[in-house]
Short mmCIF file of C-alpha atoms in Angstrom, two decimals:
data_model
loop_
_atom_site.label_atom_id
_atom_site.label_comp_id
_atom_site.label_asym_id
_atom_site.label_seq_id
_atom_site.Cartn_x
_atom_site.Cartn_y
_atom_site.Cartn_z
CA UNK A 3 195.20 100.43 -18.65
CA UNK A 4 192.51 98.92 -20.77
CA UNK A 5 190.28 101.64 -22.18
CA UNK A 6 186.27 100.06 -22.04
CA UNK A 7 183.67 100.39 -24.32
CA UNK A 8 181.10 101.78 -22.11
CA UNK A 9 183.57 104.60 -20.01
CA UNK A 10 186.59 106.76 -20.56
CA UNK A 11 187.22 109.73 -18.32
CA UNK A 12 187.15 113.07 -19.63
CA UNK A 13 189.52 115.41 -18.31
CA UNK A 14 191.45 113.44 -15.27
CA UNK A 15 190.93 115.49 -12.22
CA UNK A 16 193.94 116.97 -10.38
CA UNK A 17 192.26 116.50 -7.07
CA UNK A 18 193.49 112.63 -5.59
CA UNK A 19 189.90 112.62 -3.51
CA UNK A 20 187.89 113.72 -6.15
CA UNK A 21 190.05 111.09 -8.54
CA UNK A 22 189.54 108.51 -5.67
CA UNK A 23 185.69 109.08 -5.83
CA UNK A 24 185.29 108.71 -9.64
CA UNK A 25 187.24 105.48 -9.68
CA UNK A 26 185.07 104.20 -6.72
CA UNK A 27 182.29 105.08 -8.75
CA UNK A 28 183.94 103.31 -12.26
CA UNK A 29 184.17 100.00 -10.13
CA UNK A 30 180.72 100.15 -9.44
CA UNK A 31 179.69 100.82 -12.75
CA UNK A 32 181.57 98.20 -13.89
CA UNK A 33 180.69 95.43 -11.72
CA UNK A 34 176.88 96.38 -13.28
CA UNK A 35 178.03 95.99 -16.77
CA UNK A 36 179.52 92.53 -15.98
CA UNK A 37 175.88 91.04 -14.55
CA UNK A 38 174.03 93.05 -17.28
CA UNK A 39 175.88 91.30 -20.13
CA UNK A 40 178.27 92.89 -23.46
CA UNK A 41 176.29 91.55 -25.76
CA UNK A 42 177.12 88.87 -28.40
CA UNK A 43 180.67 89.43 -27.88
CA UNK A 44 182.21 89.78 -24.14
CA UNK A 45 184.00 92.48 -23.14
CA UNK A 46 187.33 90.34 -22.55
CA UNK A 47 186.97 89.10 -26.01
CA UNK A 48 187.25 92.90 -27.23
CA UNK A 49 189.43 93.60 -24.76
CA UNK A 50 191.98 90.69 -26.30
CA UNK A 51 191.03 91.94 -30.01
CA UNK A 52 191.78 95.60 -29.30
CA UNK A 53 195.25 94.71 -27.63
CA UNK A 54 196.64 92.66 -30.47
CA UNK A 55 195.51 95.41 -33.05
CA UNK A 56 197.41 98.02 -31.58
CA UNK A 57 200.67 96.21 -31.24
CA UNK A 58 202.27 97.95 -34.21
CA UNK A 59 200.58 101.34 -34.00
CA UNK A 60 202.40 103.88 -32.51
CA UNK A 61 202.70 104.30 -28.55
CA UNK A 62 201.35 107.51 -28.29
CA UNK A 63 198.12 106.64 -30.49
CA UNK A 64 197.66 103.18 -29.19
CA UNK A 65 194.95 104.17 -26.41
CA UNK A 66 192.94 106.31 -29.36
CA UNK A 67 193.58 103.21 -31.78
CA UNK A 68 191.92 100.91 -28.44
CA UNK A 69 189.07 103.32 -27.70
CA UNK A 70 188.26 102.93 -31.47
CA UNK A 71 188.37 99.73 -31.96
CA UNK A 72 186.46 98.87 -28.61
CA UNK A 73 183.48 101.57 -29.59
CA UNK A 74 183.29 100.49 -32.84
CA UNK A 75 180.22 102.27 -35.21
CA UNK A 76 178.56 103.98 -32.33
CA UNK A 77 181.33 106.34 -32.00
CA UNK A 78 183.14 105.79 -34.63
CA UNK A 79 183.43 109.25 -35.60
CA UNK A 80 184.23 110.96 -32.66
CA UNK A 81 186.82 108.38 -31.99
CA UNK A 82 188.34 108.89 -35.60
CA UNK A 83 188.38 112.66 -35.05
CA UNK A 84 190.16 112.68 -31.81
CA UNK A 85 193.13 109.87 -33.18
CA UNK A 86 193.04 112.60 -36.06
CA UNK A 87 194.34 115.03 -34.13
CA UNK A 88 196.21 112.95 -32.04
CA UNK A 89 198.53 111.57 -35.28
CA UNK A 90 199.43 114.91 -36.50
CA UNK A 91 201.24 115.47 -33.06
CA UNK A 92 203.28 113.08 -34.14
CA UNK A 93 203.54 114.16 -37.67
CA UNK A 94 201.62 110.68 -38.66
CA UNK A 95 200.06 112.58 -41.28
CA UNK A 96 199.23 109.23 -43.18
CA UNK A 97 196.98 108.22 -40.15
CA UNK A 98 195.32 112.11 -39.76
CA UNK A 99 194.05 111.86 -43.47
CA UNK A 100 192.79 108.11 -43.49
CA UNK A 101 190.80 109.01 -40.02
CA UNK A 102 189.21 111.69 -41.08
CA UNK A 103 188.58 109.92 -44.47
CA UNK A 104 186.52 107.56 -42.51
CA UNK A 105 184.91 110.81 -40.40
CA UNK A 106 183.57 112.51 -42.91
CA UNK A 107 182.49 109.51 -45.39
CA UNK A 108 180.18 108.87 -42.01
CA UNK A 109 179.34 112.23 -41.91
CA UNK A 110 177.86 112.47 -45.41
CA UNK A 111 175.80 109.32 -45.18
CA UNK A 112 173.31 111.36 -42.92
CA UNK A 113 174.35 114.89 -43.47
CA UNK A 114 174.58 115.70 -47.31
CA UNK A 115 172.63 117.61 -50.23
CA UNK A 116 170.93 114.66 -52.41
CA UNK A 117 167.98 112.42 -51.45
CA UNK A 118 169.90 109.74 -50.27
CA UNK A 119 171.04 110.69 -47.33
CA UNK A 120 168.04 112.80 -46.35
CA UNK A 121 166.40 109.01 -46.31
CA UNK A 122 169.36 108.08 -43.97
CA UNK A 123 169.11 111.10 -42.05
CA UNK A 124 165.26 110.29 -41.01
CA UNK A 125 166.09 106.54 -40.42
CA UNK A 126 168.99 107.52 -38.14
CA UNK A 127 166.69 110.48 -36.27
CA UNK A 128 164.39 107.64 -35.75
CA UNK A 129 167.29 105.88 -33.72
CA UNK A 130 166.66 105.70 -30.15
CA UNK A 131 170.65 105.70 -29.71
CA UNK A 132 172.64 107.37 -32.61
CA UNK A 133 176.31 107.20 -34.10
CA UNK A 134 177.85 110.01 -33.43
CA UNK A 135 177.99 112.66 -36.34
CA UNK A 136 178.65 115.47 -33.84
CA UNK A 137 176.82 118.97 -34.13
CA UNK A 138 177.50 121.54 -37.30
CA UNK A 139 180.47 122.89 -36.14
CA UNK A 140 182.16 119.67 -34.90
CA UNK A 141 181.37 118.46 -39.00
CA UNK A 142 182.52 121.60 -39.70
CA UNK A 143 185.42 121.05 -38.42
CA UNK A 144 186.52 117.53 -39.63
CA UNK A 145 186.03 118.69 -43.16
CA UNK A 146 188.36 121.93 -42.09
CA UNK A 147 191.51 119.47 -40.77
CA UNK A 148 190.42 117.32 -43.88
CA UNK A 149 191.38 120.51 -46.26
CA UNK A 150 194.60 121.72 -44.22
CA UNK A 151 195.95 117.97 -45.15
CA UNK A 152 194.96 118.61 -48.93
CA UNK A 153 197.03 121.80 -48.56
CA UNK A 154 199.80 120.37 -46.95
CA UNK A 155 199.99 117.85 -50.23
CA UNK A 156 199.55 120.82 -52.66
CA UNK A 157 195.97 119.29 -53.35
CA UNK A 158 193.90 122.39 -53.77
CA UNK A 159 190.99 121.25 -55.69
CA UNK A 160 190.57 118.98 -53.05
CA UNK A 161 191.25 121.37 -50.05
CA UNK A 162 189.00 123.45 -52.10
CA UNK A 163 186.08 120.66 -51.82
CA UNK A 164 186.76 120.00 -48.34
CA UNK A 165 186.67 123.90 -47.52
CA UNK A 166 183.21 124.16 -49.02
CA UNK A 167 181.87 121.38 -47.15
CA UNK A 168 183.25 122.75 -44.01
CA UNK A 169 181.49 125.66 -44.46
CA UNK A 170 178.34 123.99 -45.68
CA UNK A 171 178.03 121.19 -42.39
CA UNK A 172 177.67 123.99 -40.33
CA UNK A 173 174.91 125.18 -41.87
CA UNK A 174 173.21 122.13 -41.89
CA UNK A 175 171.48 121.00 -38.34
CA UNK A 176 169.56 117.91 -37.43
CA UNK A 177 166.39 118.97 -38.92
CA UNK A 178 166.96 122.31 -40.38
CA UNK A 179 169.37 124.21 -42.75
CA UNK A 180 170.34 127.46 -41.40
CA UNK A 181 172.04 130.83 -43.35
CA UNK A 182 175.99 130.41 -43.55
CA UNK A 183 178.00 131.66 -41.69
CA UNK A 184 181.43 130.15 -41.15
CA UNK A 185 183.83 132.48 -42.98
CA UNK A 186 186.70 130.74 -42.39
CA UNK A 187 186.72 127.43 -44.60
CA UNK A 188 185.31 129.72 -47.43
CA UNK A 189 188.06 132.21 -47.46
CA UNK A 190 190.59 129.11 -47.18
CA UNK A 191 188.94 127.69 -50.19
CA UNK A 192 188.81 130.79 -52.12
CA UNK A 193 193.09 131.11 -51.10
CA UNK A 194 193.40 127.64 -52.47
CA UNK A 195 191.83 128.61 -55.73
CA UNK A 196 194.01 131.34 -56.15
CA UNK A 197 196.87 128.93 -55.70
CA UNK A 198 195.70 126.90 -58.22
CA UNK A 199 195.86 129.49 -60.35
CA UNK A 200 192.19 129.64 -60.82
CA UNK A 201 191.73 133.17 -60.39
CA UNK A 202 188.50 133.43 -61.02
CA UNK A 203 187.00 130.73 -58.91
CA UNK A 204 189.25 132.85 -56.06
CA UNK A 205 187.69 136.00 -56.83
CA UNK A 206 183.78 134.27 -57.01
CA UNK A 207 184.27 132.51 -53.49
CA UNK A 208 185.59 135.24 -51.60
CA UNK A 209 182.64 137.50 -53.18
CA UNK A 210 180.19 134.82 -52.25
CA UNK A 211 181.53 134.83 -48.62
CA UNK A 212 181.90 138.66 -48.62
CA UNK A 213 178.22 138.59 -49.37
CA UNK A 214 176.22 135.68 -47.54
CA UNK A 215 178.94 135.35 -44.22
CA UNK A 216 177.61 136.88 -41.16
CA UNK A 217 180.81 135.70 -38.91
CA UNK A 218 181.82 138.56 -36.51
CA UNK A 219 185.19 137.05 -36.20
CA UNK A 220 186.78 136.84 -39.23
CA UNK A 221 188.34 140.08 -39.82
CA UNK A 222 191.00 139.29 -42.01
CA UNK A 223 190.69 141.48 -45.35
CA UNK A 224 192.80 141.07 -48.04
CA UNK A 225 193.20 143.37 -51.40
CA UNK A 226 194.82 140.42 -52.67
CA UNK A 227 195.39 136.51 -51.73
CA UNK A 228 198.50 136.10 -49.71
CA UNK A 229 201.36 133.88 -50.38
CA UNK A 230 201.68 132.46 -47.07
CA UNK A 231 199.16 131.29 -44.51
CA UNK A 232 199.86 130.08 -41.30
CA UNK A 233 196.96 128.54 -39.01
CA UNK A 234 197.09 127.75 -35.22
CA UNK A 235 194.52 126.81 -32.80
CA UNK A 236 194.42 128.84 -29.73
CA UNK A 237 192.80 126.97 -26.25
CA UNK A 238 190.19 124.58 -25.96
CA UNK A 239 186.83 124.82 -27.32
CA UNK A 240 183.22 124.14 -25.96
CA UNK A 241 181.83 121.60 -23.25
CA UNK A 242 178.77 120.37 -24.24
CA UNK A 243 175.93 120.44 -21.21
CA UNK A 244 172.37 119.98 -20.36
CA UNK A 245 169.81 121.77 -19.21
CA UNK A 246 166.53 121.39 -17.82
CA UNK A 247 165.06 118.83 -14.97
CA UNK A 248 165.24 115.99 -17.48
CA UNK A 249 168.29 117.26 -18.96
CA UNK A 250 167.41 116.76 -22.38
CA UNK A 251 168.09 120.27 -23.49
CA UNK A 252 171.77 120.23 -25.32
CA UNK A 253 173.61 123.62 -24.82
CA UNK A 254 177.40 124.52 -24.95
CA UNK A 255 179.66 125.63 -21.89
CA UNK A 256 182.58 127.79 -23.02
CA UNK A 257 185.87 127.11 -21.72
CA UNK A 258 187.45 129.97 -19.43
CA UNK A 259 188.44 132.41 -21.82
CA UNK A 260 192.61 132.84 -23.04
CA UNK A 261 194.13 135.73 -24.64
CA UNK A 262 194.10 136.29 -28.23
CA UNK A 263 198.29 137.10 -28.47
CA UNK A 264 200.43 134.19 -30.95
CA UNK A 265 204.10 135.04 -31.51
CA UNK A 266 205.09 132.97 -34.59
CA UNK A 267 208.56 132.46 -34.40
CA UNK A 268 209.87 131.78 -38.27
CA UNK A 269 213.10 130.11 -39.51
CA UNK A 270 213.51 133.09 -41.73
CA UNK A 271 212.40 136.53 -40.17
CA UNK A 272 209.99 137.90 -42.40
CA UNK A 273 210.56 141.03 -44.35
CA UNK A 274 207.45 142.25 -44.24
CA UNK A 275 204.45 143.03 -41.84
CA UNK A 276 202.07 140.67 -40.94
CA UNK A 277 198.08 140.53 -41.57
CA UNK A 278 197.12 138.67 -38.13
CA UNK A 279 193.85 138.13 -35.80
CA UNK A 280 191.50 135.72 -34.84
CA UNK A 281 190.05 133.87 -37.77
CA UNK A 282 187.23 131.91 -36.16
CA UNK A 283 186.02 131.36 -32.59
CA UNK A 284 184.31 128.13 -32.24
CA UNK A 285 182.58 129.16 -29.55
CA UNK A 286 179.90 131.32 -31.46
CA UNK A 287 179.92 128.32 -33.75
CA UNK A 288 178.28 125.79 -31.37
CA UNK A 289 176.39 128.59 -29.66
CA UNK A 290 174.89 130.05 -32.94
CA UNK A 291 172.86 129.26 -36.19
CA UNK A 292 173.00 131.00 -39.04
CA UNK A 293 174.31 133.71 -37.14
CA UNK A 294 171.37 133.70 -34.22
CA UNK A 295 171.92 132.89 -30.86
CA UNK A 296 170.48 129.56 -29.47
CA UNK A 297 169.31 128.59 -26.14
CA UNK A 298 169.41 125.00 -26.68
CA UNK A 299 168.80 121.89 -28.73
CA UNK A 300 165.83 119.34 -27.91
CA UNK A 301 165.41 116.58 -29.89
CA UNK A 302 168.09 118.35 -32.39
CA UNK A 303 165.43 121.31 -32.80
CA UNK A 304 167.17 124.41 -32.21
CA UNK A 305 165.05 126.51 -29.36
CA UNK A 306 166.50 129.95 -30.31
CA UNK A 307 166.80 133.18 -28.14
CA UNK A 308 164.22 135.67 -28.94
CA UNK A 309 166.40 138.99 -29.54
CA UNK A 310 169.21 139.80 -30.85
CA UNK A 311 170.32 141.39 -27.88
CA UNK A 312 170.58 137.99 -25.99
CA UNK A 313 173.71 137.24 -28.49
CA UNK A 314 175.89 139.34 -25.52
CA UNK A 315 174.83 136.34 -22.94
CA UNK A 316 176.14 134.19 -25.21
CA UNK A 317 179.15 135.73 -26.14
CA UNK A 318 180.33 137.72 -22.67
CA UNK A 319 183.15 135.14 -22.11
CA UNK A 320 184.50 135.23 -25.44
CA UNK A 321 183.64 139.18 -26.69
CA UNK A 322 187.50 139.73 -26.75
CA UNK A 323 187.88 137.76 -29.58
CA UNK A 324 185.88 140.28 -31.28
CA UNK A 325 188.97 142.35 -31.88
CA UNK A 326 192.44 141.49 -32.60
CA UNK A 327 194.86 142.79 -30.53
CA UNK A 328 193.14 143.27 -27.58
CA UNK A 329 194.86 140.91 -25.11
CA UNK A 330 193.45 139.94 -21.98
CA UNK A 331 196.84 139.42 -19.51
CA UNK A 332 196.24 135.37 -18.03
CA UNK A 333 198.86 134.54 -15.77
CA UNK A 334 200.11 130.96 -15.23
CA UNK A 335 198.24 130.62 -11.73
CA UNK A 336 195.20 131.68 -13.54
CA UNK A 337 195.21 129.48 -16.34
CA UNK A 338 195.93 126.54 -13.91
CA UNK A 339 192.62 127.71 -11.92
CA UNK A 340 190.57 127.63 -15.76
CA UNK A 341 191.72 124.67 -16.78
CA UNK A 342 190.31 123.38 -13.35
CA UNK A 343 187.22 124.69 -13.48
CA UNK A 344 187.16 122.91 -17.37
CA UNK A 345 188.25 119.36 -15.31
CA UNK A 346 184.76 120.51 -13.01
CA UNK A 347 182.76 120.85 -15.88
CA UNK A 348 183.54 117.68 -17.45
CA UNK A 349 183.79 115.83 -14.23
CA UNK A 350 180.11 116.97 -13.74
CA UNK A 351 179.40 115.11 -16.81
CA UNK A 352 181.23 112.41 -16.50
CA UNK A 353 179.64 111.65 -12.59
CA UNK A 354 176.24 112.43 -15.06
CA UNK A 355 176.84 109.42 -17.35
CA UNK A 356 178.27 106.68 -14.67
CA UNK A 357 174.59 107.45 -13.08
CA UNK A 358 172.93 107.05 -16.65
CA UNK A 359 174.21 103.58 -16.65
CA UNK A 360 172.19 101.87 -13.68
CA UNK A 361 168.77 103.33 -15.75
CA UNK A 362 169.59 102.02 -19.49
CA UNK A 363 165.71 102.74 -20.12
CA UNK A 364 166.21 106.49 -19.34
CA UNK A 365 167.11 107.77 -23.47
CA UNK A 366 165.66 111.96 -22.48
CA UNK A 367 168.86 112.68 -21.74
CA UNK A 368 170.42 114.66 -24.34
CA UNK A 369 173.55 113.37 -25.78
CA UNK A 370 176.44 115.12 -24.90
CA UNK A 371 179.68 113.62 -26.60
CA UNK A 372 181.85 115.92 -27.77
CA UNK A 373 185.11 116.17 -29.50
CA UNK A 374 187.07 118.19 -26.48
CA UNK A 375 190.05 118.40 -28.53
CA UNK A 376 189.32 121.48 -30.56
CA UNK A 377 190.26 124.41 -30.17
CA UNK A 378 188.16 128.03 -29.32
CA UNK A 379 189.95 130.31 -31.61
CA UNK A 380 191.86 129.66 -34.85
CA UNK A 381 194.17 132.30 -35.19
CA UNK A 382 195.55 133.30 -38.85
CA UNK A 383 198.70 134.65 -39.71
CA UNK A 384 199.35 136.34 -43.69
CA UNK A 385 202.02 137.56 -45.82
CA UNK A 386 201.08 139.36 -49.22
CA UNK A 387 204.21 138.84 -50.77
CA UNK A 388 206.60 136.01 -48.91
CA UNK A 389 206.15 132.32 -49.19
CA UNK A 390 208.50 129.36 -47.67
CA UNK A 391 207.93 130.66 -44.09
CA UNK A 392 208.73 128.05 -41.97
CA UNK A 393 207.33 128.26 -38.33
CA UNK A 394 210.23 126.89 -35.63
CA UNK A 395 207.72 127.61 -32.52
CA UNK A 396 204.16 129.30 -31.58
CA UNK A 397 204.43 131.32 -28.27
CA UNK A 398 201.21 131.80 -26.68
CA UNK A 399 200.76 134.68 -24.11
CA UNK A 400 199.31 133.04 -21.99
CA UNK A 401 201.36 129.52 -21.55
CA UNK A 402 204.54 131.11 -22.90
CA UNK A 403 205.82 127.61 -24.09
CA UNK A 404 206.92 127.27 -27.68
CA UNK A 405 204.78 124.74 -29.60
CA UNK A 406 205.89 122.83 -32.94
CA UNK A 407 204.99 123.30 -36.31
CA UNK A 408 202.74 120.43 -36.86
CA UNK A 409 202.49 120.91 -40.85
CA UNK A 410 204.29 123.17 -43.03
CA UNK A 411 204.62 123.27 -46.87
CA UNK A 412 205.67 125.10 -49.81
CA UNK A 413 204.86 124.77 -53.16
CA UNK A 414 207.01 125.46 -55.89
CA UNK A 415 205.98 129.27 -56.55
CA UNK A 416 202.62 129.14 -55.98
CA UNK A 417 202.02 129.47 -52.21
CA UNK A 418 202.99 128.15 -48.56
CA UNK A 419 200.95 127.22 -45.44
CA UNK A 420 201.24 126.03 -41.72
CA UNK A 421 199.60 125.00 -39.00
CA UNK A 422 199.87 124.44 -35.50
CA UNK A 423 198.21 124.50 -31.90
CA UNK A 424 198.44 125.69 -28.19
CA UNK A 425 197.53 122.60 -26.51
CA UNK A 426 198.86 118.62 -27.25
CA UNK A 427 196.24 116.47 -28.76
CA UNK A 428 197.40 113.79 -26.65
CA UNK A 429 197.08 115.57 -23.96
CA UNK A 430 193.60 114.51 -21.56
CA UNK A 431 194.47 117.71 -19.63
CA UNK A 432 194.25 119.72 -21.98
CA UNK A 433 191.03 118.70 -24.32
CA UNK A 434 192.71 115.43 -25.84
CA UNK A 435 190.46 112.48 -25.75
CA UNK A 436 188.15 115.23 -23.19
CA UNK A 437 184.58 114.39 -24.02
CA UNK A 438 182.45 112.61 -21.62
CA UNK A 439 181.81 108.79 -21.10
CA UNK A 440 179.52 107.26 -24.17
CA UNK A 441 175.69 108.23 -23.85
CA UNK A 442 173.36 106.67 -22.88
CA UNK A 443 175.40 104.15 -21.08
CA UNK A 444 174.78 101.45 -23.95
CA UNK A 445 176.70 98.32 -24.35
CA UNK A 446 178.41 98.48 -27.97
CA UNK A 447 177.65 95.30 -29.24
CA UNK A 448 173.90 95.27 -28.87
CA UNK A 449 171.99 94.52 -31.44
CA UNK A 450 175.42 96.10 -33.62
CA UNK A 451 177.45 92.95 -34.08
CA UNK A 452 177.27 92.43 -37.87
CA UNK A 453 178.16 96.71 -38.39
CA UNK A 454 180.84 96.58 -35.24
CA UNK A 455 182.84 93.55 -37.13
CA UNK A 456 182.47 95.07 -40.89
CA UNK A 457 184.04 98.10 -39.30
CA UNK A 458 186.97 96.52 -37.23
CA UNK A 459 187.65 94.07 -40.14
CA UNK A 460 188.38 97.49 -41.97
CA UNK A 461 190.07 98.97 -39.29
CA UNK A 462 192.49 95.33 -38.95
CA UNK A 463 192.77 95.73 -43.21
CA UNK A 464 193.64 99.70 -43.14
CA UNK A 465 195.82 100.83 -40.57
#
């Protein structure tokens, strides 16, 4: 099934009417873009293009590898993100790092600290339709997967780098720098340090996060840097929404909440006791700045809460994360019913854009791509003292199926690290490829054919 530049469904419904209905709906949408026009090149010239350059990719990233290619610029980073994630399911490392090598080179063009791209950052506000860049803590985050690939190649001056710029894109909104306030990619940068055996650097980072980081979820305090870290994403993160008549207020939906419990089962049963909890909750990310709440976005200008107080509205789904070792008890018929009401949500959106499409003058509308495949907690995992753990399987409480390793790696005697997570990237289900049809319903190649070619003449040249 041929993946179109204008549509891809977010989170297939379980429900044949409902699927029935959207399909119905895709036909009709379809049969509009086909009198309106593609642009300079037709959509069954793509269409050909995109199926000969995924012959040799791999089968399960061939429809990420098609979506890409079809998009091209306008969501080129979303799009590299999600195959991101996507490749290291199948341990395709080399693909992960060159994706989100592209990701965050786009990133910095707009969102970086020198004059430059504070020039490209007006030029592309000015934009009546935008490339993606996603919001802070979606650029957050594709400088956080960046780093864990540094790590797994015993690269910490990179992951250091990457780290820090995690930390520092989610400060950094459309219009406005806010405090910091993601702990996590600072600590990780600080661990990376020490295991560089730049002790110092280690103890000025983790002082400088100690002292500016306001995140109520990162609880993990060390008297010293561990040895071994191992990382693993827990559910599915944020839905974005809008609000308002015109619906060109941007807010974030949180996912039904999950349980906080990870069993990490090891090769080698370690000797000693675990430092464990929740490490970062992605939720607060998208729904904070700086640390204070936020109603909404309009025209990327954060509208924020007025008191403090409101920060329990924002937070009541996902206040059990405050505290590890809480768990909340989700049976299986449970989760099946949240991860339904998720499919709702995003089914909402997606019957949203289709109607976008027959108005292509309507550009209010606030834009509401989003990468559905992370997660809404990291969880962390430390050892003072052991290195070379090796995870065999993650055990969720919830789910109670064993999940891969998807990186692990030791380094001589310096330190070891992995990572893994509770839902399949490749999975549509279960966040993979889950963010709503392109907005505003825009056909790619207008007025973009000399960017759209430079990029898939890279993309034909580099993977």
């Amino acid at each position: 099934m041929h993946v179109t530049p204008a549509l891809r469904l977010a989170r297939p419904s379980r429900s044949r009417r409902c699927r029935s209905a959207l399909l119905a709906l895709a036909a009709a949408v379809f049969a509009h873009a086909a009198v309106a026009g593609w642009g300079s090149k037709s959509e069954k010239e793509l269409i050909k293009e995109a199926d000969a350059f995924i012959k040799n990719k791999p089968e399960p990233l061939k429809q990420f590898f098609h979506t890409l290619y079809m998009e091209g610029e306008w969501n080129a980073v979303l799009n590299l993100n999600l195959l991101a994630l996507a490749a290291l399911e199948v341990t395709r490392h080399d693909i992960a790092e060159k994706a989100l090598d592209q990701s965050t080179a786009r990133i910095l063009r707009i969102y970086a600290d020198d004059p430059n791209a504070a020039k490209a950052k007006s030029l592309w506000s000015a934009e009546g339709v935008k490339d993606f860049k996603g919001e802070p803590y979606e650029r957050a985050m594709a400088f956080y997967y960046r780093g864990l690939l540094y790590l797994r190649e015993g690269d910490f001056q990179n992951a250091r780098a990457a780290f820090l710029q995690s930390d520092l894109q989610n400060a950094m909104g459309q219009t406005e720098k806010y405090d910091r306030s993601f702990a996590l990619p600072t600590y990780l940068a600080a661990w990376a340090s020490a295991c560089d055996g730049d002790a110092q650097r280690a103890d000025e980072l983790l002082a400088a996060m100690q002292k500016y980081a306001i995140d109520p979820y990162f609880k993990l305090a060390h008297p010293s840097f561990p040895r071994h870290i191992t990382l693993f994403d827990r559910g599915i993160g944020p839905e974005k929404v809008t609000l308002g008549d015109a619906k060109n207020i941007l807010s974030f939906f949180p996912q039904p909440d999950v349980s906080q419990g990870v069993q990490v089962n090891y090769a080698r049963p370690p000797a000693e006791a675990a430092r464990q909890g929740v490490a970062a909750n992605l939720d607060w990310l998208a729904l904070t700045r700086g640390g204070r709440p936020i109603q909404g976005l309009l025209d990327g200008k954060v509208q924020f809460k007025e008191t403090t107080a409101a920060l329990s509205d924002i937070s009541s789904s996902v206040a059990s994360a405050a505290l590890y070792g809480s768990l909340s008890t989700l049976g299986s018929d449970k989760l099946s019913v949240a991860k339904n009401l998720g499919m709702l949500g995003a089914g909402a959106s997606l019957i949203g854009s289709f109607a976008s499409l027959a108005s292509r003058s309507t550009k209010t509308e606030a834009d509401t791509r989003y990468w559905g495949s992370l997660p809404k907690y990291v969880f962390i995992e430390a050892y003072g003292a052991e290195m070379g753990l090796e995870p065999k399987a993650f055990v969720t409480t919830a789910t109670k199926k064993p999940r891969p390793a998807l990186i692990a790696a030791t380094h001589a005697d310096k330190c070891s690290f992995a990572y893994g997570r509770e839902f399949s990237a490749l999975d549509a289900t279960q966040g993979g490829i889950g963010n709503p049809s392109p907005w505003p319903a825009e056909p790619m190649e207008d007025d973009r054919d000399k960017p759209n070619e430079a990029f898939r003449l890279f993309l034909r040249a580099s993977f």
